[in-house]
Amino acid sequence: MKILVINPNTSDPMTEAIAQAARDVASAGTEIVAVHPGFGPLSIEGHHEEAWAAAGVAEQARLAAEWQPAATVIACFGDPGLEAAREALDGPVIGIAEAAFQAASIVATGFSVVTTMTRTCIMAERLVQRYGFEHQCRGVHGTDIAVLSLEDCPPETIAQIEDASREALARDRSGAIVLGCAGMAPLCAQLSQRLGVPVIDGVAVAVKWGEALASLGLSTSKRGDYARPLPKRYVGFAQKYSW
């Protein structure tokens, strides 16, 4: 099967790192097709950038509608454009934040989120509320690590994430850590070993769930709000993405 992984930012190195993290957990016979939008911000660290990223996800979903992947992963912790992609595509579309929250709630009674910029913590908290995990998520913690610094991720950056995770586990009395950025995916195993608790990377979870749902023959319902977008003419640079 082919699983589409959309990195909603436009960083080539981060897209490649996310693709490798996805391939590391994919089953034999699963092909990972990793893409990023043709426009938009290099990183997503606020509402304005997330709005552009959501449009970029819609762009990539529209292009993928021509070949229809078995499943699709939205590889940004804000899950931008998730609903739009579900309209465009037949196979299951999984956001890494929703996937990570669900997985963490299974392996621990409470979890903490450790993310990048503190300014995005409110955005993550709103996602927790939207997905109904207020009782399981005991805290969202920013590290003020710039997203693009995760492309190289020197030892001091890993140590900073580890320290923030230890503080979150103690302060929140949590049993697991959710990594609040797709760029942290390559660090998951290392951090889990250091911390001695489950560390959840939403990219890996979303890929495995995409495989599972696709193998069960489950697709996105086209009844109601996930029905195909209405035939409509778009204008400007979006004209070529008209339905």
JSON list of C-alpha atoms in Angstrom, two decimals, residues 77 100-101 111-118 120-121 124 128 137-145 150 157-172 174 176-185 187 191 195 197-202:
[
{"chain": "A", "resi": 77, "resn": "PHE", "atom": "CA", "xyz": [1.15, 18.72, 15.53]},
{"chain": "A", "resi": 100, "resn": "ALA", "atom": "CA", "xyz": [-0.63, 10.72, 19.63]},
{"chain": "A", "resi": 101, "resn": "PHE", "atom": "CA", "xyz": [-3.31, 11.70, 22.16]},
{"chain": "A", "resi": 111, "resn": "PHE", "atom": "CA", "xyz": [0.22, 12.27, 29.67]},
{"chain": "A", "resi": 112, "resn": "SER", "atom": "CA", "xyz": [2.07, 15.54, 29.14]},
{"chain": "A", "resi": 113, "resn": "VAL", "atom": "CA", "xyz": [2.86, 17.26, 25.85]},
{"chain": "A", "resi": 114, "resn": "VAL", "atom": "CA", "xyz": [6.32, 18.72, 25.30]},
{"chain": "A", "resi": 115, "resn": "THR", "atom": "CA", "xyz": [6.42, 21.01, 22.29]},
{"chain": "A", "resi": 116, "resn": "THR", "atom": "CA", "xyz": [8.55, 23.70, 20.67]},
{"chain": "A", "resi": 117, "resn": "MET", "atom": "CA", "xyz": [7.54, 27.35, 21.03]},
{"chain": "A", "resi": 118, "resn": "THR", "atom": "CA", "xyz": [5.65, 28.39, 24.15]},
{"chain": "A", "resi": 120, "resn": "THR", "atom": "CA", "xyz": [1.95, 27.39, 20.45]},
{"chain": "A", "resi": 121, "resn": "CYS", "atom": "CA", "xyz": [0.95, 25.81, 23.77]},
{"chain": "A", "resi": 124, "resn": "ALA", "atom": "CA", "xyz": [-2.08, 22.48, 21.46]},
{"chain": "A", "resi": 128, "resn": "VAL", "atom": "CA", "xyz": [-6.70, 18.58, 23.42]},
{"chain": "A", "resi": 137, "resn": "CYS", "atom": "CA", "xyz": [-3.68, 15.46, 29.16]},
{"chain": "A", "resi": 138, "resn": "ARG", "atom": "CA", "xyz": [-2.22, 16.93, 32.33]},
{"chain": "A", "resi": 139, "resn": "GLY", "atom": "CA", "xyz": [-0.11, 19.69, 30.81]},
{"chain": "A", "resi": 140, "resn": "VAL", "atom": "CA", "xyz": [1.35, 21.25, 27.66]},
{"chain": "A", "resi": 141, "resn": "HIS", "atom": "CA", "xyz": [4.90, 22.51, 27.99]},
{"chain": "A", "resi": 142, "resn": "GLY", "atom": "CA", "xyz": [6.85, 24.74, 25.62]},
{"chain": "A", "resi": 143, "resn": "THR", "atom": "CA", "xyz": [10.63, 24.63, 25.30]},
{"chain": "A", "resi": 144, "resn": "ASP", "atom": "CA", "xyz": [11.04, 27.68, 23.04]},
{"chain": "A", "resi": 145, "resn": "ILE", "atom": "CA", "xyz": [13.06, 25.53, 20.67]},
{"chain": "A", "resi": 150, "resn": "LEU", "atom": "CA", "xyz": [15.24, 20.37, 14.93]},
{"chain": "A", "resi": 157, "resn": "THR", "atom": "CA", "xyz": [18.65, 20.60, 22.00]},
{"chain": "A", "resi": 158, "resn": "ILE", "atom": "CA", "xyz": [17.96, 16.95, 22.85]},
{"chain": "A", "resi": 159, "resn": "ALA", "atom": "CA", "xyz": [19.04, 17.63, 26.44]},
{"chain": "A", "resi": 160, "resn": "GLN", "atom": "CA", "xyz": [16.65, 20.59, 26.59]},
{"chain": "A", "resi": 161, "resn": "ILE", "atom": "CA", "xyz": [13.74, 18.43, 25.46]},
{"chain": "A", "resi": 162, "resn": "GLU", "atom": "CA", "xyz": [14.72, 15.73, 27.95]},
{"chain": "A", "resi": 163, "resn": "ASP", "atom": "CA", "xyz": [14.89, 18.23, 30.82]},
{"chain": "A", "resi": 164, "resn": "ALA", "atom": "CA", "xyz": [11.50, 19.68, 29.91]},
{"chain": "A", "resi": 165, "resn": "SER", "atom": "CA", "xyz": [10.04, 16.17, 29.75]},
{"chain": "A", "resi": 166, "resn": "ARG", "atom": "CA", "xyz": [11.40, 15.22, 33.17]},
{"chain": "A", "resi": 167, "resn": "GLU", "atom": "CA", "xyz": [9.96, 18.39, 34.67]},
{"chain": "A", "resi": 168, "resn": "ALA", "atom": "CA", "xyz": [6.60, 17.72, 33.01]},
{"chain": "A", "resi": 169, "resn": "LEU", "atom": "CA", "xyz": [6.45, 14.14, 34.26]},
{"chain": "A", "resi": 170, "resn": "ALA", "atom": "CA", "xyz": [7.13, 15.29, 37.82]},
{"chain": "A", "resi": 171, "resn": "ARG", "atom": "CA", "xyz": [4.93, 18.37, 37.83]},
{"chain": "A", "resi": 172, "resn": "ASP", "atom": "CA", "xyz": [1.96, 16.79, 36.06]},
{"chain": "A", "resi": 174, "resn": "SER", "atom": "CA", "xyz": [2.11, 11.93, 34.11]},
{"chain": "A", "resi": 176, "resn": "ALA", "atom": "CA", "xyz": [3.88, 9.33, 29.25]},
{"chain": "A", "resi": 177, "resn": "ILE", "atom": "CA", "xyz": [5.21, 12.12, 27.07]},
{"chain": "A", "resi": 178, "resn": "VAL", "atom": "CA", "xyz": [3.72, 13.20, 23.76]},
{"chain": "A", "resi": 179, "resn": "LEU", "atom": "CA", "xyz": [6.18, 14.94, 21.46]},
{"chain": "A", "resi": 180, "resn": "GLY", "atom": "CA", "xyz": [4.46, 18.07, 20.20]},
{"chain": "A", "resi": 181, "resn": "CYS", "atom": "CA", "xyz": [6.25, 18.48, 16.88]},
{"chain": "A", "resi": 182, "resn": "ALA", "atom": "CA", "xyz": [6.74, 16.20, 13.88]},
{"chain": "A", "resi": 183, "resn": "GLY", "atom": "CA", "xyz": [10.35, 17.40, 13.77]},
{"chain": "A", "resi": 184, "resn": "MET", "atom": "CA", "xyz": [10.93, 15.60, 17.07]},
{"chain": "A", "resi": 185, "resn": "ALA", "atom": "CA", "xyz": [10.02, 12.22, 15.55]},
{"chain": "A", "resi": 187, "resn": "LEU", "atom": "CA", "xyz": [14.22, 11.56, 18.89]},
{"chain": "A", "resi": 191, "resn": "LEU", "atom": "CA", "xyz": [14.03, 9.99, 24.75]},
{"chain": "A", "resi": 195, "resn": "LEU", "atom": "CA", "xyz": [13.13, 8.90, 30.50]},
{"chain": "A", "resi": 197, "resn": "VAL", "atom": "CA", "xyz": [8.40, 6.10, 30.14]},
{"chain": "A", "resi": 198, "resn": "PRO", "atom": "CA", "xyz": [6.48, 5.78, 26.87]},
{"chain": "A", "resi": 199, "resn": "VAL", "atom": "CA", "xyz": [7.35, 8.66, 24.54]},
{"chain": "A", "resi": 200, "resn": "ILE", "atom": "CA", "xyz": [4.82, 8.98, 21.75]},
{"chain": "A", "resi": 201, "resn": "ASP", "atom": "CA", "xyz": [5.67, 10.29, 18.30]},
{"chain": "A", "resi": 202, "resn": "GLY", "atom": "CA", "xyz": [2.48, 10.96, 16.39]}
]
